[in-house]
Short mmCIF file of C-alpha atoms and ligand atoms in Angstrom, two decimals:
data_model
loop_
_atom_site.label_atom_id
_atom_site.label_comp_id
_atom_site.label_asym_id
_atom_site.label_seq_id
_atom_site.Cartn_x
_atom_site.Cartn_y
_atom_site.Cartn_z
CA MET L 1 74.32 -11.75 84.42
CA SER L 2 73.23 -13.25 81.07
CA LYS L 3 71.99 -16.87 80.98
CA LYS L 4 74.54 -19.46 79.76
CA PHE L 5 73.71 -20.82 76.32
CA LEU L 6 73.41 -24.61 76.81
CA TYR L 7 72.84 -27.45 74.36
CA PRO L 8 69.03 -27.85 74.11
CA ILE L 9 67.62 -31.30 74.87
CA PHE L 10 64.57 -32.06 72.72
CA PRO L 11 61.91 -34.57 73.83
CA LYS L 12 61.82 -37.86 71.86
CA ASP L 13 58.54 -36.99 70.11
CA CYS L 14 59.87 -33.64 68.77
CA LYS L 15 59.83 -33.86 64.96
CA SER L 16 61.51 -30.57 63.97
CA LEU L 17 64.49 -30.69 61.63
CA LEU L 18 66.34 -28.59 64.22
CA SER L 19 66.02 -31.40 66.79
CA LYS L 20 67.18 -33.91 64.17
CA TYR L 21 70.29 -32.04 63.00
CA LEU L 22 71.54 -30.01 65.98
CA THR L 23 73.96 -32.57 67.38
CA LYS L 24 76.09 -31.76 70.42
CA GLU L 25 79.14 -31.65 68.16
CA ILE L 26 77.59 -29.13 65.75
CA PHE L 27 76.32 -27.07 68.68
CA GLU L 28 79.82 -26.87 70.18
CA HIS L 29 81.24 -25.88 66.82
CA LEU L 30 78.74 -23.06 66.19
CA LYS L 31 77.69 -21.75 69.59
CA ASP L 32 80.13 -18.83 69.81
CA LEU L 33 79.98 -17.69 66.18
CA LYS L 34 78.18 -14.56 65.02
CA THR L 35 77.52 -12.83 61.70
CA THR L 36 78.46 -9.22 60.95
CA ASN L 37 74.91 -8.29 62.04
CA ASN L 38 75.59 -9.94 65.44
CA PHE L 39 73.25 -12.83 64.68
CA THR L 40 74.09 -15.89 66.81
CA LEU L 41 73.21 -19.59 66.92
CA ASN L 42 71.13 -18.88 70.03
CA MET L 43 68.96 -16.50 67.95
CA ALA L 44 68.82 -18.87 64.97
CA ILE L 45 67.40 -21.78 66.98
CA ALA L 46 65.20 -19.85 69.46
CA SER L 47 61.95 -20.52 67.58
CA GLY L 48 62.45 -24.29 67.48
CA VAL L 49 63.67 -24.43 71.08
CA ASP L 50 60.58 -22.54 72.33
CA ASN L 51 58.11 -24.23 69.96
CA LEU L 52 58.62 -27.97 69.98
CA ASP L 53 55.88 -28.42 67.35
CA SER L 54 57.94 -26.48 64.76
CA GLY L 55 58.36 -28.17 61.40
CA ILE L 56 61.86 -26.74 60.99
CA GLY L 57 62.66 -24.51 63.96
CA VAL L 58 65.52 -22.37 62.58
CA TYR L 59 65.71 -18.87 61.09
CA ALA L 60 68.49 -16.89 59.40
CA GLY L 61 69.24 -13.31 60.44
CA ASP L 62 71.06 -12.49 57.21
CA VAL L 63 72.45 -14.18 54.12
CA GLU L 64 75.71 -14.84 56.00
CA SER L 65 73.84 -17.02 58.53
CA TYR L 66 73.45 -19.67 55.83
CA SER L 67 77.24 -20.05 55.50
CA ILE L 68 78.41 -19.31 59.06
CA PHE L 69 75.86 -21.74 60.54
CA GLY L 70 76.05 -23.98 57.43
CA LYS L 71 76.77 -27.12 59.50
CA LEU L 72 73.20 -26.80 60.78
CA PHE L 73 71.44 -25.16 57.82
CA ASP L 74 72.94 -27.38 55.06
CA PRO L 75 71.46 -30.71 56.23
CA ILE L 76 68.11 -29.03 56.92
CA ILE L 77 68.09 -27.56 53.40
CA GLN L 78 69.21 -30.91 51.97
CA GLU L 79 66.36 -32.78 53.66
CA TYR L 80 63.61 -30.22 53.02
CA HIS L 81 64.43 -29.38 49.38
CA SER L 82 66.59 -32.39 48.34
CA PHE L 83 69.23 -29.80 47.47
CA SER L 84 72.94 -30.16 48.22
CA LYS L 85 75.47 -27.46 49.08
CA ASN L 86 77.05 -27.71 45.61
CA ASP L 87 73.77 -27.34 43.69
CA LYS L 88 72.69 -24.19 41.87
CA HIS L 89 69.21 -22.71 41.96
CA LYS L 90 67.28 -22.05 38.72
CA THR L 91 64.50 -19.61 37.96
CA ASN L 92 61.68 -19.45 35.38
CA LEU L 93 58.82 -17.01 35.80
CA ASN L 94 57.50 -17.39 32.25
CA SER L 95 53.80 -18.18 32.63
CA ASP L 96 53.63 -19.49 29.02
CA ASP L 97 55.56 -22.56 30.25
CA LEU L 98 52.88 -23.48 32.78
CA LYS L 99 50.40 -26.16 31.63
CA ALA L 100 47.42 -25.53 33.87
CA ALA L 101 43.90 -25.41 32.39
CA ASN L 102 41.40 -24.87 35.23
CA PRO L 103 41.09 -28.34 36.85
CA ASP L 104 37.67 -27.51 38.35
CA PRO L 105 35.78 -25.16 35.98
CA LEU L 106 32.44 -25.80 37.78
CA GLY L 107 33.96 -24.71 41.11
CA LYS L 108 32.89 -27.83 43.00
CA TYR L 109 36.20 -28.53 44.75
CA ILE L 110 38.55 -25.53 44.54
CA LEU L 111 37.37 -22.58 46.60
CA SER L 112 40.32 -20.29 45.93
CA THR L 113 43.86 -20.12 44.59
CA ARG L 114 46.75 -18.14 46.06
CA ILE L 115 50.39 -17.89 44.97
CA ARG L 116 52.93 -15.92 46.95
CA VAL L 117 56.64 -15.28 46.88
CA GLY L 118 58.84 -13.96 49.67
CA ARG L 119 61.41 -11.23 48.99
CA ASN L 120 64.00 -9.44 51.13
CA PHE L 121 65.94 -6.28 50.33
CA ALA L 122 69.52 -6.63 49.09
CA ASN L 123 72.19 -5.50 51.60
CA MET L 124 69.80 -5.52 54.52
CA PRO L 125 69.60 -7.93 57.50
CA LEU L 126 66.61 -10.31 57.42
CA GLY L 127 63.70 -9.80 59.84
CA PRO L 128 65.20 -11.72 62.81
CA ALA L 129 68.24 -9.38 62.88
CA ILE L 130 66.89 -6.11 61.45
CA SER L 131 66.84 -2.93 63.58
CA LYS L 132 63.68 -0.81 64.01
CA GLU L 133 65.20 1.95 61.92
CA GLN L 134 66.08 -0.43 59.08
CA ARG L 135 62.64 -2.08 59.21
CA ASP L 136 60.89 1.30 59.06
CA GLY L 137 63.14 2.19 56.10
CA VAL L 138 62.08 -1.01 54.31
CA GLU L 139 58.44 -0.09 54.89
CA LYS L 140 58.99 3.40 53.47
CA ARG L 141 60.75 2.17 50.32
CA ALA L 142 58.24 -0.65 49.82
CA SER L 143 55.14 1.49 50.28
CA GLU L 144 56.49 4.13 47.87
CA ALA L 145 57.22 1.50 45.20
CA LEU L 146 53.86 -0.22 45.70
CA ASN L 147 51.82 2.99 45.72
CA SER L 148 53.26 3.82 42.28
CA LEU L 149 51.89 0.64 40.59
CA ASP L 150 49.14 1.09 38.04
CA GLY L 151 46.56 -0.82 35.97
CA ASN L 152 45.06 -3.83 37.78
CA LEU L 153 47.93 -3.72 40.31
CA LYS L 154 47.00 -0.22 41.47
CA GLY L 155 46.15 -0.10 45.16
CA THR L 156 46.85 1.40 48.56
CA TYR L 157 49.28 0.65 51.38
CA TYR L 158 47.72 0.35 54.86
CA PRO L 159 50.09 0.36 57.88
CA ILE L 160 49.03 -1.93 60.74
CA SER L 161 49.71 0.90 63.25
CA GLY L 162 46.46 2.73 63.58
CA MET L 163 44.43 0.18 61.59
CA ASN L 164 40.90 -0.18 62.94
CA GLU L 165 40.68 -3.51 64.86
CA GLU L 166 37.46 -4.59 63.11
CA ILE L 167 39.12 -4.07 59.72
CA SER L 168 42.21 -6.03 60.63
CA LYS L 169 40.13 -8.90 62.10
CA LYS L 170 38.09 -9.09 58.91
CA LEU L 171 41.19 -9.02 56.68
CA ILE L 172 42.66 -11.93 58.70
CA ALA L 173 39.41 -13.95 58.68
CA ASP L 174 39.10 -13.45 54.90
CA HIS L 175 42.68 -14.83 54.49
CA PHE L 176 44.14 -11.54 53.22
CA LEU L 177 46.26 -10.43 56.19
CA PHE L 178 48.76 -12.19 58.45
CA LYS L 179 47.79 -12.76 62.06
CA ALA L 180 49.43 -10.81 64.89
CA GLY L 181 51.36 -12.48 67.71
CA ASP L 182 52.39 -15.73 65.97
CA ARG L 183 54.44 -17.62 68.62
CA PHE L 184 56.91 -19.08 66.07
CA LEU L 185 57.72 -15.60 64.74
CA GLU L 186 57.73 -14.14 68.26
CA SER L 187 60.54 -16.46 69.40
CA ALA L 188 62.47 -15.79 66.19
CA GLY L 189 62.52 -12.07 67.02
CA LEU L 190 60.27 -11.31 64.06
CA ASN L 191 57.62 -9.50 66.12
CA ARG L 192 60.01 -6.96 67.69
CA ASP L 193 58.68 -3.36 67.76
CA TRP L 194 55.26 -4.60 66.61
CA PRO L 195 53.30 -3.08 64.84
CA SER L 196 55.80 -0.47 63.65
CA GLY L 197 56.91 -1.01 60.04
CA ARG L 198 54.27 -3.66 59.29
CA GLY L 199 51.47 -3.27 56.80
CA ILE L 200 49.55 -4.54 53.82
CA PHE L 201 49.13 -3.21 50.30
CA HIS L 202 46.21 -4.38 48.16
CA ASN L 203 44.32 -3.51 45.01
CA ASP L 204 40.57 -2.82 45.24
CA GLU L 205 39.55 -6.39 44.32
CA LYS L 206 42.09 -7.86 46.77
CA THR L 207 43.51 -10.09 44.04
CA PHE L 208 46.99 -8.58 44.42
CA LEU L 209 48.41 -8.02 47.90
CA VAL L 210 51.78 -7.42 49.50
CA TRP L 211 52.57 -8.05 53.17
CA VAL L 212 55.31 -5.81 54.50
CA ASN L 213 57.73 -6.92 57.26
CA GLU L 214 56.14 -10.18 58.33
CA GLU L 215 58.34 -13.34 58.17
CA ASP L 216 60.00 -11.81 55.10
CA GLN L 217 60.24 -8.13 54.23
CA LEU L 218 57.81 -8.62 51.36
CA ARG L 219 55.32 -11.37 50.64
CA ILE L 220 53.97 -10.66 47.15
CA ILE L 221 50.62 -12.39 46.73
CA SER L 222 48.18 -13.03 43.88
CA MET L 223 44.87 -14.67 44.79
CA GLN L 224 41.31 -15.10 43.65
CA SER L 225 38.25 -17.34 44.04
CA GLY L 226 38.12 -20.57 42.03
CA GLY L 227 40.77 -22.66 40.28
CA ASP L 228 42.18 -20.54 37.46
CA ILE L 229 45.73 -21.20 38.60
CA LYS L 230 47.32 -19.84 35.42
CA GLU L 231 45.58 -16.46 35.74
CA VAL L 232 46.79 -16.17 39.34
CA PHE L 233 50.37 -17.01 38.27
CA GLU L 234 50.27 -14.50 35.38
CA ARG L 235 49.18 -11.68 37.68
CA LEU L 236 51.93 -12.58 40.16
CA THR L 237 54.76 -12.70 37.60
CA LYS L 238 53.70 -9.32 36.21
CA ALA L 239 53.66 -7.81 39.71
CA ILE L 240 57.08 -9.25 40.59
CA SER L 241 58.72 -7.78 37.50
CA LYS L 242 57.14 -4.36 38.16
CA ILE L 243 58.34 -4.35 41.78
CA GLU L 244 61.82 -5.55 40.76
CA GLU L 245 62.12 -2.44 38.57
CA LYS L 246 62.11 -0.41 41.80
CA ILE L 247 63.72 -2.62 44.46
CA ASP L 248 66.81 -4.88 44.43
CA PHE L 249 66.23 -8.13 46.25
CA SER L 250 68.70 -10.41 47.99
CA TYR L 251 69.57 -13.31 45.63
CA ASN L 252 72.49 -15.63 44.92
CA ASP L 253 73.12 -18.44 42.42
CA HIS L 254 73.20 -21.13 45.09
CA LEU L 255 70.22 -20.29 47.33
CA GLY L 256 68.14 -18.19 44.94
CA TYR L 257 66.01 -15.59 46.73
CA ILE L 258 67.22 -15.29 50.32
CA THR L 259 64.52 -15.72 52.98
CA SER L 260 64.51 -15.86 56.77
CA CYS L 261 63.17 -19.44 56.92
CA PRO L 262 65.15 -22.08 54.99
CA THR L 263 61.92 -23.67 53.69
CA ASN L 264 61.33 -20.61 51.54
CA LEU L 265 64.76 -20.27 49.89
CA GLY L 266 65.05 -20.41 46.10
CA THR L 267 61.77 -19.42 44.51
CA ALA L 268 60.31 -18.42 47.91
CA MET L 269 57.08 -19.51 46.28
CA ARG L 270 54.07 -21.18 47.84
CA ALA L 271 51.28 -21.92 45.37
CA SER L 272 48.14 -23.16 47.08
CA VAL L 273 44.50 -23.96 46.64
CA HIS L 274 41.81 -24.17 49.29
CA ILE L 275 40.13 -27.38 48.22
CA LYS L 276 37.17 -29.39 49.53
CA LEU L 277 37.99 -33.12 49.74
CA PRO L 278 35.62 -34.57 52.38
CA ASN L 279 35.89 -38.19 51.16
CA LEU L 280 39.66 -38.30 50.81
CA ALA L 281 39.85 -36.72 54.26
CA LEU L 282 38.46 -39.99 55.66
CA ASP L 283 41.55 -41.83 54.38
CA MET L 284 44.54 -39.66 55.31
CA LYS L 285 46.99 -42.42 54.40
CA ARG L 286 45.84 -42.37 50.78
CA PHE L 287 45.63 -38.56 50.83
CA GLU L 288 49.25 -38.32 51.98
CA GLU L 289 50.46 -40.88 49.43
CA ILE L 290 49.24 -38.52 46.71
CA THR L 291 50.61 -35.37 48.32
CA ASP L 292 54.00 -37.04 48.84
CA LYS L 293 54.11 -38.22 45.22
CA TYR L 294 53.59 -34.65 43.93
CA TYR L 295 55.81 -32.94 46.57
CA LEU L 296 52.87 -31.24 48.24
CA GLN L 297 52.21 -29.97 51.73
CA ILE L 298 48.86 -30.10 53.53
CA ARG L 299 47.94 -27.15 55.75
CA GLY L 300 44.70 -26.15 57.52
CA ILE L 301 42.61 -23.30 56.18
CA HIS L 302 43.91 -20.60 58.48
CA GLY L 303 47.49 -20.99 57.28
CA GLU L 304 50.58 -22.70 58.64
CA HIS L 305 50.09 -24.64 61.90
CA SER L 306 46.26 -24.45 61.58
CA GLN L 307 43.71 -27.28 61.23
CA SER L 308 41.41 -28.27 58.39
CA GLU L 309 37.71 -27.41 58.72
CA ASP L 310 34.75 -29.14 56.95
CA GLY L 311 37.03 -31.25 54.75
CA ILE L 312 38.70 -28.12 53.32
CA TYR L 313 42.50 -28.16 53.03
CA ASP L 314 45.26 -25.82 51.92
CA ILE L 315 47.35 -27.81 49.42
CA SER L 316 50.63 -26.29 48.22
CA ASN L 317 54.03 -27.09 46.69
CA LYS L 318 56.60 -28.17 49.26
CA ARG L 319 59.90 -27.87 47.36
CA ARG L 320 60.98 -24.34 46.50
CA LEU L 321 64.75 -24.47 46.00
CA GLY L 322 66.50 -26.00 42.96
CA VAL L 323 63.21 -26.02 41.05
CA THR L 324 61.81 -23.15 38.99
CA GLU L 325 58.73 -21.09 39.83
CA VAL L 326 56.89 -22.74 36.93
CA GLN L 327 57.75 -26.18 38.39
CA CYS L 328 56.49 -25.15 41.85
CA VAL L 329 53.08 -24.26 40.41
CA GLN L 330 53.12 -27.31 38.14
CA ASP L 331 53.74 -29.62 41.17
CA MET L 332 50.71 -28.11 42.89
CA TYR L 333 48.56 -28.26 39.74
CA ASP L 334 49.42 -31.89 38.85
CA GLY L 335 48.78 -33.02 42.42
CA VAL L 336 45.47 -31.16 42.62
CA VAL L 337 44.29 -32.80 39.36
CA GLU L 338 45.04 -36.21 40.91
CA LEU L 339 43.35 -35.34 44.23
CA ILE L 340 40.16 -34.25 42.42
CA LYS L 341 40.19 -37.45 40.33
CA ILE L 342 40.37 -39.65 43.45
CA GLU L 343 37.75 -37.57 45.29
CA LYS L 344 35.37 -38.08 42.33
CA GLU L 345 35.98 -41.86 42.37
CA LEU L 346 35.21 -41.96 46.09
CA GLU L 347 31.97 -39.97 45.54
CA LYS L 348 30.78 -42.59 43.03
CA LYS L 349 31.22 -45.35 45.63
CA LEU L 350 28.87 -43.63 48.11
P1 LIG P 401 52.21 -18.21 53.75
O1 LIG P 401 51.39 -18.72 52.64
O2 LIG P 401 52.61 -16.81 53.48
O3 LIG P 401 53.33 -19.15 54.05
P2 LIG P 401 50.14 -18.98 55.71
O4 LIG P 401 50.21 -20.43 55.43
O5 LIG P 401 50.09 -18.56 57.14
O6 LIG P 401 51.37 -18.14 55.09
O7 LIG P 401 48.88 -18.41 54.94
C1 LIG P 401 48.58 -17.05 54.99
C2 LIG P 401 47.10 -16.78 54.76
O8 LIG P 401 46.78 -17.10 53.43
C3 LIG P 401 46.18 -17.62 55.64
O9 LIG P 401 45.09 -16.81 56.06
C4 LIG P 401 45.70 -18.69 54.70
O10 LIG P 401 44.44 -19.22 55.06
C5 LIG P 401 45.62 -17.91 53.40
N1 LIG P 401 45.64 -18.77 52.22
C6 LIG P 401 46.61 -19.63 51.86
N2 LIG P 401 46.28 -20.26 50.71
C7 LIG P 401 45.06 -19.79 50.35
C8 LIG P 401 44.19 -20.04 49.26
N3 LIG P 401 44.49 -20.90 48.30
N4 LIG P 401 43.01 -19.36 49.23
C9 LIG P 401 42.70 -18.47 50.20
N5 LIG P 401 43.49 -18.18 51.24
C10 LIG P 401 44.65 -18.83 51.32
N1 LIG P 402 58.16 -20.89 57.52
C1 LIG P 402 58.00 -21.11 58.92
N2 LIG P 402 56.98 -20.27 59.43
N3 LIG P 402 57.88 -22.50 59.36
C2 LIG P 402 58.43 -23.52 58.53
C3 LIG P 402 58.14 -22.53 60.79
C4 LIG P 402 58.36 -23.94 61.38
O1 LIG P 402 57.35 -24.70 61.49
O2 LIG P 402 59.50 -24.23 61.71
#
């Protein structure tokens, strides 16, 4: 007999947006609904129920999830992106509009820059609700499109199945590949049938990479050492337009690019630097005042839910929906300029 789906009680110190917005009343309203892909509230909240340290804790199984479970998703989207259910998303991928001269030409603070977008195939369930057959089909179509790229985007697709363990460990340690077995994705149903259908495409220099069938069906990534943020953005926008010639992605005027986690809706863009700020790190209150002012998020250097090491942080744009791609990168750039300025002032006081 299947277990009864009961209202989850979250401990008082749980900070996830799921725990904040899933009231008993909303739960009762949504608990028996399902999308045409049979995605239920139970599936949508599983990650946040299992992982009380989630930032958000909810996932969508398809674009319909955002409307059917809107009573839960809307306030979460409103709080995370300051975006209401009547707003429209806007897009601008024109790199000429980005004002971003290298803020650290001597390479003293910025170790590396990475900008990624998430994309999911049109007319296909998202990762939490996709079948093995559909996921393998996504991999086939993606690898064919990617293997046909040329110029500085030319590269090779490597499936995770059969990948030598030493190679995959090194790709993860060097920040190129996603880690296996993430507990947040596991509870969301995103690791089903692992490793089938998963893989990574990259060019020889590993400055252009695409993750296939991780949290989103594609994560298109441009990255390189140092702080030339504009060059990284230019490479990314070129790659996106080439890939969009071959694949239709799920998009609508309200939510922009549709992603499995509501934090990524809209541009689905996370523009980050790995930056060394050992003095600011001693005053986290001041550090966070700056990151809040520029709408930035602080992560550790091994990605989401990881810790900082040696005063090195991953600093990225937080808002992604209702702002353009150019604005996402500009938020990160303007904040990073300010962080470096304060770090330099603190150095002088030593
Ligand atoms: P995502 O960016 O796709 O949301 P994560 O936060 O888990 O996912 O980061 C994925 C990987 O990218 C991690 O190994 C992380 O250390 C690496 N990474 C993120 N930003 C940078 C950066 N600016 N330079 C180098 N590696 C980075
Ligand atoms: N994007 C997703 N991995 N994350 C926001 C999960 C969470 O902390 O809820």
